Amino acid sequence: MHRFRLTCGRFFKALNGNGGRWALGTLLFLSAWTEGAAQSLNGTTGLITVPTAVLAGDGEVLLGMSIGNKKYNVRNPRFHEHSYFITMGYLPFLEVSLRLHRHYRFSRTDSDATGQGIGDRMACVRLRLLKENGYVPSIVLGAHDFYSAFNQSDEVVFNNALYLAASKNIRLPDFPVRFGLHAGYGSDMMEAKHHEFVGFFGGISMEAGSWMTLMTEYDTEKFNGGVAFHFLRHIQVLAALKNFDTFAGSLSCSFGLH
């Protein structure tokens, strides 16, 4: 475990240096002219962090993990973070997701730290209200980390979100790339220590064939960019730059229950 923590620390240091930024920036530029729906860092289907109106398919299960730099860790900015998630499409119009979020380089002996236990748990439910058809976009109602709605302490709710999201796919004639336009609006009406996606958010995805998706987004606070690679139809690797200055990434795999 100690070796894992040291490796993660060196990994972030390298990626957040000028060399890492130039390498990922070059990759994003080159990817724009190669010819996919992505699994976000949060575990739900979406862009990099923001949710979209794209849902996991009926009976589709997605398992994965993500890593993030302490610079944008809203729970405790002294520690880098990693998460494990499982997402399932249940019926054609419902997606449910569970995420376990933990810090590394976390010490119980720190004078201002307490034990994190099993970690921070987050549940998400996303319901499709309207399916994309012709000129009509798909629309999804979503709720993340909603424990306080059931009389649980809002002091442990750090990723609360309640939102409507819309998505529309566009394919231009004789152009081998499909664009996705995504927009949403979130509310902070539920009690929580920290809310996500309060106000307008959105982004653009560009799918080049079935193996790559280029994405950029606005999460109500900052702009992020990233690219998702799809391998063997079931594996996704997401590399992203939060605020275009700090690396985050995830690895996920999917399979069907049917």
Coordinates of C-alpha atoms in Angstrom, one line a residue:
M1 CA 0.0 0.0 0.0
H2 CA 2.9 2.4 0.8
R3 CA 4.4 1.7 -2.6
F4 CA 1.1 2.3 -4.3
R5 CA 0.8 5.7 -2.6
L6 CA 4.3 6.7 -3.6
T7 CA 3.7 5.6 -7.2
C8 CA 0.4 7.6 -7.3
G9 CA 2.2 10.7 -6.0
R10 CA 5.0 10.5 -8.6
F11 CA 2.4 9.8 -11.3
F12 CA 0.5 13.0 -10.5
K13 CA 3.7 15.0 -10.2
A14 CA 4.8 13.9 -13.7
L15 CA 1.4 14.4 -15.3
N16 CA 1.0 17.9 -13.8
G17 CA 4.4 19.0 -15.0
N18 CA 4.8 20.8 -18.3
G19 CA 5.8 17.6 -20.1
G20 CA 2.6 15.8 -19.0
R21 CA 0.4 18.7 -20.0
W22 CA 2.0 19.0 -23.5
A23 CA 1.7 15.2 -24.0
L24 CA -2.0 15.1 -23.2
G25 CA -2.7 18.3 -25.0
T26 CA -1.0 16.9 -28.2
L27 CA -3.0 13.7 -27.8
L28 CA -6.3 15.7 -27.6
F29 CA -5.4 17.7 -30.7
L30 CA -4.5 14.6 -32.7
S31 CA -7.6 12.8 -31.5
A32 CA -9.9 15.4 -32.9
W33 CA -9.2 14.1 -36.4
T34 CA -9.5 10.4 -35.7
E35 CA -12.7 8.8 -35.4
G36 CA -17.6 7.1 -29.2
A37 CA -20.7 7.6 -25.1
A38 CA -18.3 7.8 -22.2
Q39 CA -18.2 6.7 -18.6
S40 CA -17.5 9.8 -16.5
L41 CA -15.1 10.0 -13.6
N42 CA -18.1 9.8 -11.2
G43 CA -19.1 6.4 -12.6
T44 CA -22.3 7.6 -14.3
T45 CA -22.6 7.8 -18.0
G46 CA -21.6 11.3 -19.0
L47 CA -18.7 13.4 -20.2
I48 CA -15.7 14.0 -17.9
T49 CA -17.5 15.0 -14.7
V50 CA -20.9 16.4 -15.9
P51 CA -23.9 14.1 -16.5
T52 CA -25.6 13.8 -19.8
A53 CA -28.9 12.4 -21.0
V54 CA -27.2 9.2 -22.2
L55 CA -28.0 6.2 -20.1
A56 CA -26.4 2.7 -19.7
G57 CA -28.3 0.2 -21.8
D58 CA -30.9 -2.1 -20.3
G59 CA -29.1 -4.9 -18.4
E60 CA -25.7 -3.2 -19.0
V61 CA -23.3 -3.2 -16.1
L62 CA -20.2 -1.0 -15.8
L63 CA -17.4 -1.5 -13.3
G64 CA -14.5 0.9 -12.9
M65 CA -12.2 3.1 -10.9
S66 CA -11.0 6.7 -11.2
I67 CA -8.2 8.8 -9.7
G68 CA -8.0 12.5 -9.1
N69 CA -5.6 15.1 -7.9
K70 CA -6.0 16.8 -4.5
K71 CA -6.3 20.2 -6.1
Y72 CA -9.9 19.6 -6.9
N73 CA -10.8 17.3 -4.1
V74 CA -13.8 19.0 -2.5
R75 CA -13.9 16.9 0.6
N76 CA -10.3 17.3 1.7
P77 CA -7.8 19.2 -0.6
R78 CA -4.9 17.7 1.4
F79 CA -5.2 14.3 -0.2
H80 CA -5.3 12.8 -3.7
E81 CA -8.4 10.7 -4.3
H82 CA -9.5 7.4 -5.9
S83 CA -13.0 6.0 -6.4
Y84 CA -14.6 2.7 -7.3
F85 CA -17.9 2.5 -9.0
I86 CA -20.6 0.2 -10.4
T87 CA -23.3 1.4 -12.7
M88 CA -26.3 -0.6 -14.1
G89 CA -28.9 0.1 -16.7
Y90 CA -32.2 -1.2 -15.3
L91 CA -35.0 -1.2 -17.8
P92 CA -34.6 1.1 -20.9
F93 CA -35.2 4.3 -18.9
L94 CA -33.4 3.9 -15.5
E95 CA -29.7 4.0 -14.5
V96 CA -28.5 3.4 -11.0
S97 CA -24.9 3.8 -9.7
L98 CA -22.9 3.3 -6.5
R99 CA -19.5 4.9 -5.9
L100 CA -17.0 4.4 -3.1
H101 CA -14.6 7.4 -2.7
R102 CA -11.4 7.3 -0.7
H103 CA -8.3 9.3 -0.1
Y104 CA -4.7 8.1 -0.4
R105 CA -1.7 9.4 1.5
F106 CA -4.3 9.5 4.3
S107 CA -2.8 9.1 7.8
R108 CA -4.8 8.6 11.0
T109 CA -1.9 10.1 12.9
D110 CA -2.2 13.5 11.3
S111 CA -3.1 16.1 13.9
D112 CA -6.0 17.4 11.8
A113 CA -7.2 14.2 10.2
T114 CA -9.6 11.5 11.3
G115 CA -10.0 7.9 10.0
Q116 CA -11.9 7.8 6.8
G117 CA -13.3 4.3 7.5
I118 CA -14.6 2.5 4.5
G119 CA -14.8 5.8 2.6
D120 CA -17.4 8.1 1.3
R121 CA -20.4 6.4 -0.4
M122 CA -22.5 8.0 -3.1
A123 CA -25.6 6.7 -4.8
C124 CA -27.0 8.0 -8.1
V125 CA -30.4 7.5 -9.8
R126 CA -31.1 8.7 -13.3
L127 CA -34.5 8.5 -15.0
R128 CA -35.1 9.1 -18.7
L129 CA -38.1 11.4 -19.2
L130 CA -37.8 11.7 -23.0
K131 CA -36.0 9.6 -25.6
E132 CA -34.1 11.2 -28.4
N133 CA -36.1 11.1 -31.6
G134 CA -35.6 13.2 -34.8
Y135 CA -35.1 16.8 -33.7
V136 CA -36.1 16.0 -30.1
P137 CA -33.3 15.6 -27.6
S138 CA -33.2 13.0 -24.8
I139 CA -33.9 14.3 -21.3
V140 CA -32.9 12.8 -18.0
L141 CA -33.7 13.7 -14.4
G142 CA -30.9 12.8 -12.1
A143 CA -30.1 12.8 -8.4
H144 CA -26.6 12.1 -6.8
D145 CA -25.7 11.7 -3.1
F146 CA -29.3 12.3 -1.9
Y147 CA -29.1 10.8 1.6
S148 CA -30.1 14.1 3.3
A149 CA -33.5 13.8 1.6
F150 CA -34.1 10.8 4.0
N151 CA -33.2 12.7 7.2
Q152 CA -29.6 11.6 7.1
S153 CA -27.0 14.2 8.2
D154 CA -26.1 16.6 5.4
E155 CA -22.6 16.9 6.9
V156 CA -21.6 13.7 5.1
V157 CA -23.1 14.7 1.7
F158 CA -20.3 16.1 -0.5
N159 CA -21.5 15.3 -4.0
N160 CA -25.2 16.2 -4.0
A161 CA -26.8 17.0 -7.3
L162 CA -30.3 17.3 -8.6
Y163 CA -30.6 18.2 -12.3
L164 CA -32.2 17.9 -15.6
A165 CA -29.9 17.1 -18.6
A166 CA -30.5 17.0 -22.3
S167 CA -28.5 15.4 -25.1
K168 CA -28.7 15.5 -28.9
N169 CA -26.5 13.6 -31.4
I170 CA -25.7 15.2 -34.7
R171 CA -24.1 13.5 -37.7
L172 CA -23.2 15.7 -40.7
P173 CA -23.6 14.2 -44.2
D174 CA -20.3 12.9 -45.6
F175 CA -18.5 13.7 -42.4
P176 CA -17.1 10.6 -40.4
V177 CA -17.6 12.1 -37.0
R178 CA -20.7 12.3 -34.8
F179 CA -21.2 15.2 -32.4
G180 CA -23.1 15.2 -29.1
L181 CA -24.5 18.4 -27.7
H182 CA -25.2 18.2 -24.0
A183 CA -26.7 20.7 -21.6
G184 CA -28.3 20.7 -18.2
Y185 CA -29.3 22.7 -15.1
G186 CA -28.8 21.7 -11.5
S187 CA -30.4 22.8 -8.2
D188 CA -29.1 23.0 -4.6
M189 CA -32.5 22.6 -3.1
M190 CA -31.5 19.5 -1.1
E191 CA -29.4 20.0 2.1
A192 CA -25.8 19.0 1.7
K193 CA -22.2 19.9 2.8
H194 CA -21.3 20.5 -0.8
H195 CA -23.3 20.6 -4.0
E196 CA -22.3 19.8 -7.6
F197 CA -23.7 21.2 -10.9
V198 CA -25.6 24.1 -9.4
G199 CA -26.7 26.2 -12.4
F200 CA -26.1 25.6 -16.1
F201 CA -23.6 23.0 -17.2
G202 CA -22.9 21.3 -20.5
G203 CA -20.4 20.1 -23.1
I204 CA -19.6 18.7 -26.5
S205 CA -18.5 15.2 -27.4
M206 CA -17.1 14.1 -30.7
E207 CA -17.2 10.4 -31.5
A208 CA -14.7 9.2 -34.1
G209 CA -15.8 5.7 -35.0
S210 CA -16.3 3.3 -32.1
W211 CA -13.0 3.6 -30.4
M212 CA -12.5 7.2 -29.4
T213 CA -14.5 10.1 -27.9
L214 CA -13.1 13.6 -27.6
M215 CA -14.9 15.8 -25.0
T216 CA -14.9 19.2 -23.5
E217 CA -17.3 20.5 -20.8
Y218 CA -18.2 23.3 -18.4
D219 CA -19.2 22.0 -15.0
T220 CA -20.6 25.3 -13.6
E221 CA -17.2 26.2 -12.2
K222 CA -14.5 25.4 -14.7
F223 CA -13.8 24.0 -18.2
N224 CA -12.4 20.5 -18.6
G225 CA -11.2 18.5 -21.5
G226 CA -10.5 14.8 -22.1
V227 CA -10.4 11.9 -24.4
A228 CA -11.9 8.4 -23.9
F229 CA -10.5 5.4 -25.6
H230 CA -12.7 2.3 -26.2
F231 CA -11.0 -1.1 -26.5
L232 CA -12.5 -4.5 -27.5
R233 CA -16.0 -3.0 -27.2
H234 CA -16.0 -3.4 -23.4
I235 CA -13.1 -1.4 -22.0
Q236 CA -12.8 2.4 -21.6
V237 CA -9.8 4.5 -20.6
L238 CA -10.5 8.1 -19.8
A239 CA -7.7 10.7 -19.7
A240 CA -8.8 14.2 -18.7
L241 CA -7.5 17.7 -17.7
K242 CA -9.6 19.4 -15.1
N243 CA -9.5 23.1 -15.7
F244 CA -7.0 22.2 -18.4
D245 CA -4.3 22.1 -15.8
T246 CA -4.7 19.0 -13.6
F247 CA -4.8 15.3 -14.6
A248 CA -7.6 12.9 -13.7
G249 CA -8.4 9.5 -15.2
S250 CA -10.5 6.4 -15.0
L251 CA -10.6 2.8 -16.2
S252 CA -13.9 0.9 -16.7
C253 CA -15.3 -2.2 -18.3
S254 CA -18.8 -3.1 -19.3
F255 CA -20.8 -6.3 -19.8
G256 CA -24.4 -7.3 -20.4
L257 CA -26.6 -9.4 -18.2
H258 CA -28.8 -10.6 -21.1

